[in-house]
Amino acid sequence: MSLRYALLALLRVGPLSGYDLQKLFAESVGHVWHAPDSQIYPELKRMETEGLIAGEEQSRGVRGRRRVYHVTDGGDQAFLEWVNGPLEYSRVRDPAHLKAAYLESAGAEARRAFLENHARHHTELLHRWQAELERIRSGRHPMLERRLATTPQSEWARTTAFKEFAYEGLVERAQTEIRWAQRGLQMLEDLS
Amino acid sequence: MSLRYALLALLRVGPLSGYDLQKLFAESVGHVWHAPDSQIYPELKRMETEGLIAGEEQSRGVRGRRRVYHVTDGGDQAFLEWVNGPLEYSRVRDPAHLKAAYLESAGAEARRAFLENHARHHTELLHRWQAELERIRSGRHPMLERRLATTPQSEWARTTAFKEFAYEGLVERAQTEIRWAQRGLQMLEDLS
DNA sequence: CTAAACATGTAAAGCGTTACATGATTCG
DNA sequence: CGAATCATGTAACGCTTTACATGTTTAG
């Protein structure tokens, strides 16, 4: 349900084809909301039939074609309703902590592997998010640049601040997970 | 895919009916993996046809019946493969941080409401998990008690330690989210 | 006798994943 | 001319949610 708002957020900055959108998606919103192409194209179609976006068919070379979408007034309104509306939190469903709770049934090797993997996984995320933060702070973020180009200069600080803030939250979360896993590894040593 | 392992974890301690399981589920594993009854009953059936568990029909009063399930050798093995196997992390999909990244498009009121709600939501989770931790530490946890009853005393410390550890991770995560939201509220003041 | 608790599901719809499928264009 | 990139999907399957659906037993 959030996918369409992620797509609208990108399209609100300017018209894009499904392909461009998908590329841009991967290196911006995709960091907080993954979606494969096979989900993006059908969703764009659905959004068009619902009147949130409109597409124009363009030709590319002799036989090539691409469909460039832009946000309609309805889509803009839907986006604003989403950002201004309440967020519903989904139920807890946490494979890592579920497994952690039953780790005593695992072998010594599997316990260590689990915790090391947890630390590794979140370290990768941490790096990704730190790099993203760096790009935002240094003004080298592709989507943010496009975004600021259509934003009054008086709003630049605010716009950047919210982007930074979002990624800071992700960085802190990753750090918390890494600390937890490392404390777990320490615990394994203490227990043996 | 984790649901069945959560169910197996409970059943491995001792046979239970779908109803008992569902009640126990809500106050133990349900804290890290939510599932409604309408998902539990069909899953039990599927697990039975796959040979992971076996059910015995019991009568209750004149017309009443209940099906009591126990774990088969195959189910036990499947559970051990799960705890000993690698955990696959799902792709990032984070509604709260997605929205946070576009908060500058929201009105001042909606921004504050979002962050306050985020803090409130995670404060509730924090309380739930702290209470759970307290029950684990004081030996008043229903599932853990049943569990320890079938565990050699030499393993009690270890078993309890892993449960504590899992919930500590959840507590720390909730605290991180609350701190983040509160820093965001501070940021709103600073920006205005 | 009535409410709460016991007991067990079905059906439909939505979202997401994975695998499959195809073709055009541009650059070197 | 071949590889990379551009461009767009379909199909099948699985998990989750929500709503609906029904009946029994026990305690007060």
Coordinates of N, CA and C in Angstrom, one line a residue, chain A:
Chain A
M1 N 0.8 -1.2 0.0 CA 0.0 0.0 0.0 C 0.9 1.3 0.0
S2 N 2.1 1.1 0.5 CA 3.0 2.3 0.5 C 3.6 2.5 -0.8
L3 N 3.7 1.4 -1.6 CA 4.4 1.5 -2.9 C 4.0 2.7 -3.8
R4 N 2.7 2.8 -3.9 CA 2.2 3.9 -4.7 C 2.5 5.3 -4.2
Y5 N 2.7 5.4 -2.9 CA 3.1 6.7 -2.4 C 4.5 7.0 -2.7
A6 N 5.3 5.9 -2.6 CA 6.7 6.1 -2.9 C 6.9 6.5 -4.4
L7 N 6.1 5.9 -5.2 CA 6.1 6.2 -6.7 C 5.6 7.6 -6.9
L8 N 4.6 8.0 -6.2 CA 4.0 9.3 -6.4 C 5.1 10.4 -5.9
A9 N 5.8 10.1 -4.8 CA 6.8 11.0 -4.3 C 7.8 11.3 -5.4
L10 N 8.2 10.2 -6.1 CA 9.2 10.4 -7.1 C 8.6 11.2 -8.3
L11 N 7.4 10.8 -8.7 CA 6.8 11.4 -9.9 C 6.4 12.9 -9.7
R12 N 6.2 13.2 -8.4 CA 5.8 14.6 -8.1 C 6.9 15.6 -8.4
V13 N 8.1 15.1 -8.5 CA 9.2 16.0 -8.8 C 9.3 16.3 -10.3
G14 N 8.8 15.3 -11.1 CA 8.8 15.5 -12.5 C 8.4 14.2 -13.2
P15 N 8.0 14.3 -14.5 CA 7.5 13.1 -15.2 C 8.7 12.1 -15.4
L16 N 8.3 10.8 -15.4 CA 9.3 9.8 -15.6 C 8.7 8.6 -16.3
S17 N 9.5 7.8 -17.0 CA 9.0 6.6 -17.6 C 9.1 5.5 -16.5
G18 N 8.4 4.4 -16.7 CA 8.5 3.3 -15.8 C 9.9 2.8 -15.5
Y19 N 10.7 2.8 -16.6 CA 12.1 2.4 -16.5 C 12.9 3.4 -15.7
D20 N 12.8 4.7 -16.0 CA 13.5 5.7 -15.3 C 13.1 5.6 -13.8
L21 N 11.9 5.5 -13.6 CA 11.3 5.4 -12.2 C 11.9 4.3 -11.4
Q22 N 12.0 3.2 -12.1 CA 12.5 2.0 -11.5 C 14.0 2.1 -11.1
K23 N 14.8 2.8 -12.0 CA 16.2 3.0 -11.8 C 16.4 4.0 -10.6
L24 N 15.6 5.1 -10.7 CA 15.7 6.1 -9.7 C 15.2 5.6 -8.3
F25 N 14.2 4.7 -8.4 CA 13.6 4.1 -7.2 C 14.7 3.4 -6.5
A26 N 15.4 2.5 -7.2 CA 16.4 1.7 -6.5 C 17.5 2.5 -5.8
E27 N 17.8 3.7 -6.3 CA 18.9 4.5 -5.6 C 18.3 5.6 -4.7
S28 N 17.0 5.6 -4.4 CA 16.5 6.6 -3.5 C 15.5 6.0 -2.6
V29 N 14.2 6.1 -2.9 CA 13.2 5.5 -2.0 C 13.5 4.0 -1.7
G30 N 14.1 3.3 -2.7 CA 14.3 1.9 -2.6 C 15.1 1.5 -1.4
H31 N 15.8 2.5 -0.8 CA 16.6 2.2 0.4 C 15.7 2.0 1.6
V32 N 14.5 2.6 1.6 CA 13.6 2.3 2.7 C 12.4 1.5 2.2
W33 N 12.2 1.3 0.9 CA 11.1 0.5 0.5 C 11.4 -0.2 -0.8
H34 N 11.8 -1.5 -0.6 CA 12.2 -2.2 -1.8 C 11.0 -2.6 -2.7
A35 N 11.2 -2.5 -4.0 CA 10.2 -3.0 -4.9 C 10.9 -3.4 -6.2
P36 N 10.6 -4.6 -6.7 CA 11.2 -5.1 -8.0 C 10.4 -4.5 -9.2
D37 N 11.0 -4.5 -10.4 CA 10.3 -3.9 -11.5 C 8.9 -4.6 -11.8
S38 N 8.9 -5.9 -11.5 CA 7.7 -6.6 -11.8 C 6.6 -6.2 -10.9
Q39 N 6.9 -5.4 -9.9 CA 5.8 -4.8 -9.1 C 5.5 -3.4 -9.5
I40 N 6.6 -2.7 -9.9 CA 6.4 -1.3 -10.3 C 5.5 -1.1 -11.5
Y41 N 5.8 -1.8 -12.6 CA 5.1 -1.6 -13.8 C 3.6 -1.9 -13.6
P42 N 3.2 -3.0 -13.1 CA 1.7 -3.2 -12.9 C 1.1 -2.1 -12.0
E43 N 1.9 -1.7 -11.0 CA 1.3 -0.7 -10.0 C 1.1 0.6 -10.8
L44 N 2.0 1.0 -11.7 CA 1.8 2.2 -12.4 C 0.5 2.1 -13.3
K45 N 0.3 0.9 -13.9 CA -0.9 0.7 -14.7 C -2.1 0.9 -13.8
R46 N -2.1 0.3 -12.6 CA -3.2 0.4 -11.7 C -3.5 1.9 -11.3
M47 N -2.3 2.6 -11.0 CA -2.4 4.0 -10.6 C -3.0 4.8 -11.7
E48 N -2.7 4.4 -13.0 CA -3.2 5.2 -14.1 C -4.7 5.0 -14.2
T49 N -5.2 3.7 -14.1 CA -6.6 3.5 -14.2 C -7.4 4.1 -13.0
E50 N -6.7 4.3 -11.9 CA -7.3 5.0 -10.8 C -7.2 6.5 -10.9
G51 N -6.5 7.0 -11.9 CA -6.5 8.4 -12.1 C -5.5 9.2 -11.3
L52 N -4.5 8.4 -10.6 CA -3.5 9.1 -9.8 C -2.4 9.7 -10.7
I53 N -2.1 9.0 -11.8 CA -1.1 9.4 -12.7 C -1.7 9.3 -14.1
A54 N -1.0 10.0 -15.1 CA -1.4 9.9 -16.5 C -0.1 9.6 -17.3
G55 N -0.2 8.7 -18.3 CA 0.9 8.4 -19.0 C 0.8 8.9 -20.5
E56 N 1.9 9.3 -21.0 CA 1.9 9.6 -22.5 C 2.9 8.7 -23.2
E57 N 2.4 8.1 -24.2 CA 3.2 7.2 -25.0 C 4.2 7.9 -25.9
Q58 N 5.4 7.6 -25.8 CA 6.4 8.3 -26.7 C 7.1 7.2 -27.5
S59 N 7.5 7.5 -28.7 CA 8.2 6.6 -29.5 C 9.7 6.7 -29.3
R60 N 10.4 5.7 -29.5 CA 11.9 5.7 -29.3 C 12.4 4.9 -30.5
G61 N 13.1 5.6 -31.4 CA 13.6 4.9 -32.6 C 12.4 4.5 -33.4
V62 N 12.6 3.4 -34.2 CA 11.5 3.0 -35.1 C 10.4 2.3 -34.4
R63 N 10.7 1.3 -33.6 CA 9.7 0.5 -33.1 C 9.5 0.7 -31.6
G64 N 10.6 1.3 -31.0 CA 10.6 1.5 -29.5 C 9.6 2.4 -29.0
R65 N 9.2 2.2 -27.8 CA 8.1 3.0 -27.2 C 8.4 3.1 -25.7
R66 N 8.0 4.2 -25.1 CA 8.1 4.3 -23.7 C 6.9 5.2 -23.2
R67 N 6.5 4.9 -22.0 CA 5.3 5.6 -21.5 C 5.8 6.5 -20.3
V68 N 5.6 7.8 -20.5 CA 6.1 8.7 -19.5 C 4.9 9.2 -18.7
Y69 N 5.0 9.0 -17.4 CA 3.9 9.3 -16.5 C 4.1 10.6 -15.8
H70 N 3.0 11.3 -15.5 CA 3.1 12.4 -14.6 C 1.9 12.4 -13.6
V71 N 2.1 13.0 -12.5 CA 1.1 13.0 -11.5 C -0.1 13.9 -11.8
T72 N -1.3 13.4 -11.7 CA -2.5 14.2 -11.9 C -2.8 15.0 -10.6
D73 N -3.8 15.9 -10.7 CA -4.2 16.6 -9.5 C -4.7 15.6 -8.4
G74 N -5.4 14.6 -8.9 CA -5.9 13.5 -8.0 C -4.8 12.8 -7.3
G75 N -3.7 12.6 -8.1 CA -2.6 11.9 -7.5 C -1.9 12.7 -6.5
D76 N -1.8 14.0 -6.8 CA -1.1 14.9 -5.9 C -1.9 15.0 -4.6
Q77 N -3.2 15.0 -4.7 CA -4.1 15.1 -3.5 C -3.9 13.8 -2.7
A78 N -3.9 12.7 -3.4 CA -3.8 11.4 -2.7 C -2.5 11.4 -1.9
F79 N -1.4 11.9 -2.5 CA -0.1 11.9 -1.9 C -0.2 12.7 -0.6
L80 N -0.8 13.9 -0.7 CA -0.9 14.8 0.4 C -1.7 14.3 1.5
E81 N -2.8 13.5 1.1 CA -3.6 12.9 2.1 C -2.8 11.8 2.9
W82 N -1.9 11.2 2.1 CA -1.1 10.1 2.7 C -0.1 10.7 3.7
V83 N 0.7 11.8 3.3 CA 1.7 12.3 4.2 C 1.0 13.0 5.4
N84 N -0.2 13.6 5.2 CA -0.9 14.3 6.3 C -1.7 13.4 7.2
G85 N -2.0 12.2 6.6 CA -2.8 11.3 7.4 C -2.0 10.4 8.4
P86 N -2.7 9.7 9.2 CA -2.0 8.9 10.2 C -1.4 7.7 9.6
L87 N -0.3 7.2 10.2 CA 0.4 6.0 9.7 C -0.1 4.8 10.5
E88 N -0.5 3.8 9.9 CA -0.9 2.6 10.6 C 0.3 1.6 10.8
Y89 N 0.6 1.3 12.0 CA 1.7 0.4 12.3 C 1.2 -1.1 12.1
S90 N 2.0 -1.8 11.4 CA 1.6 -3.2 11.2 C 2.0 -4.0 12.4
R91 N 1.4 -5.2 12.5 CA 1.7 -6.0 13.7 C 3.1 -6.5 13.7
V92 N 3.6 -6.8 14.9 CA 4.9 -7.3 15.1 C 5.1 -8.6 14.3
R93 N 6.2 -8.7 13.6 CA 6.5 -9.9 12.9 C 8.0 -9.9 12.6
D94 N 8.7 -10.5 13.5 CA 10.1 -10.2 13.6 C 10.9 -11.5 13.6
P95 N 11.3 -12.0 12.4 CA 12.0 -13.3 12.3 C 13.2 -13.4 13.1
A96 N 14.0 -12.4 13.2 CA 15.3 -12.4 13.9 C 15.1 -12.6 15.4
H97 N 14.2 -11.8 15.9 CA 14.0 -11.9 17.4 C 13.2 -13.2 17.8
L98 N 12.4 -13.7 16.8 CA 11.7 -14.9 17.1 C 12.8 -16.0 17.2
K99 N 13.7 -16.0 16.3 CA 14.7 -17.0 16.3 C 15.6 -16.9 17.5
A100 N 15.9 -15.7 17.8 CA 16.8 -15.4 18.9 C 16.2 -16.0 20.2
A101 N 14.9 -16.0 20.3 CA 14.2 -16.5 21.5 C 14.3 -18.0 21.6
Y102 N 14.6 -18.7 20.5 CA 14.8 -20.1 20.6 C 16.2 -20.6 20.3
L103 N 17.1 -19.7 20.4 CA 18.5 -20.0 20.1 C 19.1 -21.1 21.0
E104 N 18.5 -21.3 22.1 CA 19.1 -22.3 23.0 C 18.9 -23.7 22.5
S105 N 17.9 -23.8 21.5 CA 17.7 -25.1 20.9 C 18.7 -25.4 19.7
A106 N 19.5 -24.3 19.4 CA 20.4 -24.5 18.3 C 21.8 -24.9 18.8
G107 N 22.6 -25.4 17.9 CA 23.9 -25.8 18.3 C 24.8 -24.6 18.5
A108 N 25.9 -24.8 19.2 CA 26.8 -23.7 19.5 C 27.3 -23.0 18.2
E109 N 27.5 -23.7 17.2 CA 28.0 -23.1 15.9 C 26.9 -22.2 15.3
A110 N 25.7 -22.8 15.3 CA 24.6 -22.1 14.7 C 24.3 -20.8 15.5
R111 N 24.4 -20.8 16.8 CA 24.2 -19.6 17.6 C 25.1 -18.5 17.2
R112 N 26.4 -18.9 17.1 CA 27.4 -17.9 16.7 C 27.1 -17.3 15.3
A113 N 26.8 -18.3 14.4 CA 26.6 -17.9 13.0 C 25.4 -16.9 12.9
F114 N 24.4 -17.2 13.7 CA 23.2 -16.4 13.6 C 23.5 -14.9 14.1
L115 N 24.2 -14.8 15.2 CA 24.5 -13.5 15.7 C 25.5 -12.8 14.8
E116 N 26.5 -13.5 14.3 CA 27.5 -12.9 13.4 C 26.8 -12.4 12.1
N117 N 25.9 -13.2 11.7 CA 25.1 -12.8 10.5 C 24.2 -11.6 10.7
H118 N 23.6 -11.6 11.9 CA 22.8 -10.4 12.2 C 23.6 -9.2 12.2
A119 N 24.8 -9.2 12.8 CA 25.7 -8.1 12.9 C 26.1 -7.7 11.5
R120 N 26.5 -8.7 10.7 CA 26.9 -8.4 9.3 C 25.8 -7.8 8.5
H121 N 24.6 -8.4 8.6 CA 23.5 -7.8 7.8 C 23.3 -6.3 8.1
H122 N 23.3 -6.0 9.4 CA 23.0 -4.7 9.8 C 24.2 -3.7 9.6
T123 N 25.3 -4.3 9.5 CA 26.5 -3.5 9.2 C 26.4 -3.1 7.7
E124 N 26.0 -4.0 6.9 CA 25.8 -3.6 5.5 C 24.8 -2.5 5.3
L125 N 23.6 -2.7 6.0 CA 22.6 -1.7 6.0 C 23.2 -0.3 6.5
L126 N 23.9 -0.4 7.6 CA 24.5 0.8 8.2 C 25.4 1.5 7.1
H127 N 26.2 0.8 6.4 CA 27.1 1.4 5.4 C 26.3 2.1 4.3
R128 N 25.2 1.3 3.9 CA 24.4 1.9 2.8 C 23.8 3.2 3.3
W129 N 23.3 3.2 4.5 CA 22.5 4.4 5.0 C 23.5 5.5 5.3
Q130 N 24.6 5.2 5.8 CA 25.6 6.2 6.1 C 26.1 6.9 4.8
A131 N 26.2 6.1 3.7 CA 26.6 6.6 2.4 C 25.5 7.5 1.9
E132 N 24.3 7.1 2.1 CA 23.2 7.9 1.7 C 23.1 9.2 2.4
L133 N 23.3 9.2 3.7 CA 23.4 10.4 4.5 C 24.4 11.3 4.0
E134 N 25.6 10.8 3.7 CA 26.7 11.5 3.2 C 26.3 12.3 1.9
R135 N 25.6 11.5 1.0 CA 25.2 12.1 -0.2 C 24.2 13.2 0.0
I136 N 23.3 13.0 1.0 CA 22.3 14.1 1.3 C 23.0 15.3 1.8
R137 N 23.9 15.1 2.7 CA 24.6 16.2 3.4 C 25.5 17.0 2.5
S138 N 26.1 16.3 1.5 CA 27.0 17.0 0.6 C 26.3 17.5 -0.6
G139 N 25.0 17.3 -0.7 CA 24.3 17.8 -1.9 C 24.5 17.0 -3.1
R140 N 24.9 15.7 -3.0 CA 25.1 14.9 -4.2 C 24.1 13.8 -4.3
H141 N 22.9 14.0 -3.8 CA 21.9 13.0 -3.9 C 21.0 13.3 -5.1
P142 N 20.9 12.3 -6.0 CA 20.3 12.6 -7.3 C 18.8 13.0 -7.2
M143 N 18.0 12.3 -6.4 CA 16.6 12.7 -6.3 C 16.5 14.0 -5.6
L144 N 17.3 14.2 -4.5 CA 17.2 15.4 -3.7 C 17.5 16.6 -4.6
E145 N 18.5 16.5 -5.4 CA 18.9 17.6 -6.3 C 17.7 18.0 -7.2
R146 N 17.1 17.0 -7.8 CA 16.0 17.2 -8.7 C 14.9 17.9 -7.9
R147 N 14.7 17.4 -6.7 CA 13.7 17.9 -5.8 C 13.9 19.4 -5.5
L148 N 15.1 19.7 -5.1 CA 15.4 21.1 -4.7 C 15.2 22.0 -5.8
A149 N 15.5 21.5 -7.0 CA 15.4 22.4 -8.2 C 13.9 22.9 -8.4
T150 N 12.9 22.2 -7.9 CA 11.6 22.7 -8.0 C 11.0 23.2 -6.7
T151 N 11.9 23.4 -5.7 CA 11.5 23.8 -4.4 C 12.0 25.3 -4.2
P152 N 11.2 26.1 -3.6 CA 11.7 27.5 -3.3 C 12.9 27.4 -2.3
Q153 N 13.9 28.2 -2.6 CA 15.2 28.1 -1.8 C 14.9 28.2 -0.3
S154 N 13.9 28.9 0.1 CA 13.6 29.1 1.5 C 13.3 27.8 2.2
E155 N 12.9 26.8 1.3 CA 12.5 25.5 1.9 C 13.6 24.4 1.8
W156 N 14.7 24.8 1.2 CA 15.8 23.8 1.1 C 16.2 23.2 2.4
A157 N 16.5 24.1 3.4 CA 17.0 23.6 4.6 C 16.0 22.6 5.2
R158 N 14.7 22.9 5.2 CA 13.7 22.0 5.8 C 13.7 20.7 5.0
T159 N 13.6 20.8 3.7 CA 13.6 19.5 2.9 C 14.8 18.6 3.2
T160 N 15.9 19.2 3.2 CA 17.1 18.4 3.5 C 17.1 17.9 4.9
A161 N 16.6 18.7 5.8 CA 16.6 18.3 7.2 C 15.8 17.0 7.4
F162 N 14.6 16.9 6.7 CA 13.7 15.8 6.9 C 14.4 14.5 6.3
K163 N 15.0 14.7 5.1 CA 15.7 13.5 4.5 C 16.8 13.0 5.5
E164 N 17.6 13.9 6.0 CA 18.7 13.6 6.9 C 18.1 12.8 8.1
F165 N 17.1 13.4 8.6 CA 16.5 12.9 9.8 C 16.0 11.4 9.6
A166 N 15.4 11.2 8.5 CA 14.9 9.8 8.2 C 16.0 8.8 8.2
Y167 N 17.1 9.2 7.5 CA 18.2 8.3 7.4 C 19.0 8.2 8.7
E168 N 19.0 9.2 9.5 CA 19.6 9.1 10.8 C 18.9 8.1 11.6
G169 N 17.6 8.0 11.5 CA 16.9 7.0 12.2 C 17.3 5.6 11.8
L170 N 17.5 5.4 10.5 CA 17.9 4.1 10.0 C 19.3 3.8 10.5
V171 N 20.1 4.7 10.5 CA 21.5 4.5 11.0 C 21.5 4.1 12.5
E172 N 20.7 4.8 13.3 CA 20.7 4.5 14.7 C 20.1 3.1 14.9
R173 N 19.1 2.8 14.1 CA 18.5 1.5 14.3 C 19.5 0.4 14.0
A174 N 20.2 0.5 12.9 CA 21.2 -0.5 12.5 C 22.3 -0.6 13.6
Q175 N 22.7 0.5 14.1 CA 23.7 0.5 15.2 C 23.2 -0.2 16.4
T176 N 21.9 0.0 16.7 CA 21.4 -0.8 17.9 C 21.4 -2.3 17.6
E177 N 21.0 -2.7 16.4 CA 21.0 -4.1 16.1 C 22.4 -4.7 16.2
I178 N 23.4 -3.9 15.7 CA 24.7 -4.4 15.7 C 25.2 -4.6 17.2
R179 N 25.0 -3.6 18.0 CA 25.4 -3.7 19.4 C 24.7 -4.9 20.1
W180 N 23.4 -5.1 19.8 CA 22.7 -6.2 20.4 C 23.4 -7.5 20.0
A181 N 23.6 -7.7 18.7 CA 24.2 -9.0 18.2 C 25.6 -9.1 18.9
Q182 N 26.3 -8.1 19.0 CA 27.7 -8.2 19.6 C 27.6 -8.6 21.1
R183 N 26.6 -8.0 21.7 CA 26.5 -8.4 23.1 C 26.1 -9.8 23.2
G184 N 25.3 -10.3 22.2 CA 24.9 -11.7 22.2 C 26.2 -12.6 22.0
L185 N 27.1 -12.2 21.2 CA 28.3 -13.0 21.0 C 29.1 -13.0 22.3
Q186 N 29.1 -11.9 23.0 CA 29.8 -11.9 24.3 C 29.1 -12.9 25.2
M187 N 27.8 -12.8 25.2 CA 27.0 -13.7 26.1 C 27.3 -15.2 25.8
L188 N 27.5 -15.5 24.5 CA 27.8 -16.9 24.2 C 29.1 -17.3 24.9
E189 N 30.1 -16.4 24.8 CA 31.4 -16.8 25.5 C 31.2 -16.9 27.0
D190 N 30.4 -16.0 27.6 CA 30.2 -16.1 29.0 C 29.5 -17.4 29.4
L191 N 28.6 -17.8 28.6 CA 27.8 -19.0 28.9 C 28.6 -20.3 28.8
S192 N 29.7 -20.2 28.0 CA 30.4 -21.5 27.8 C 31.7 -21.6 28.7

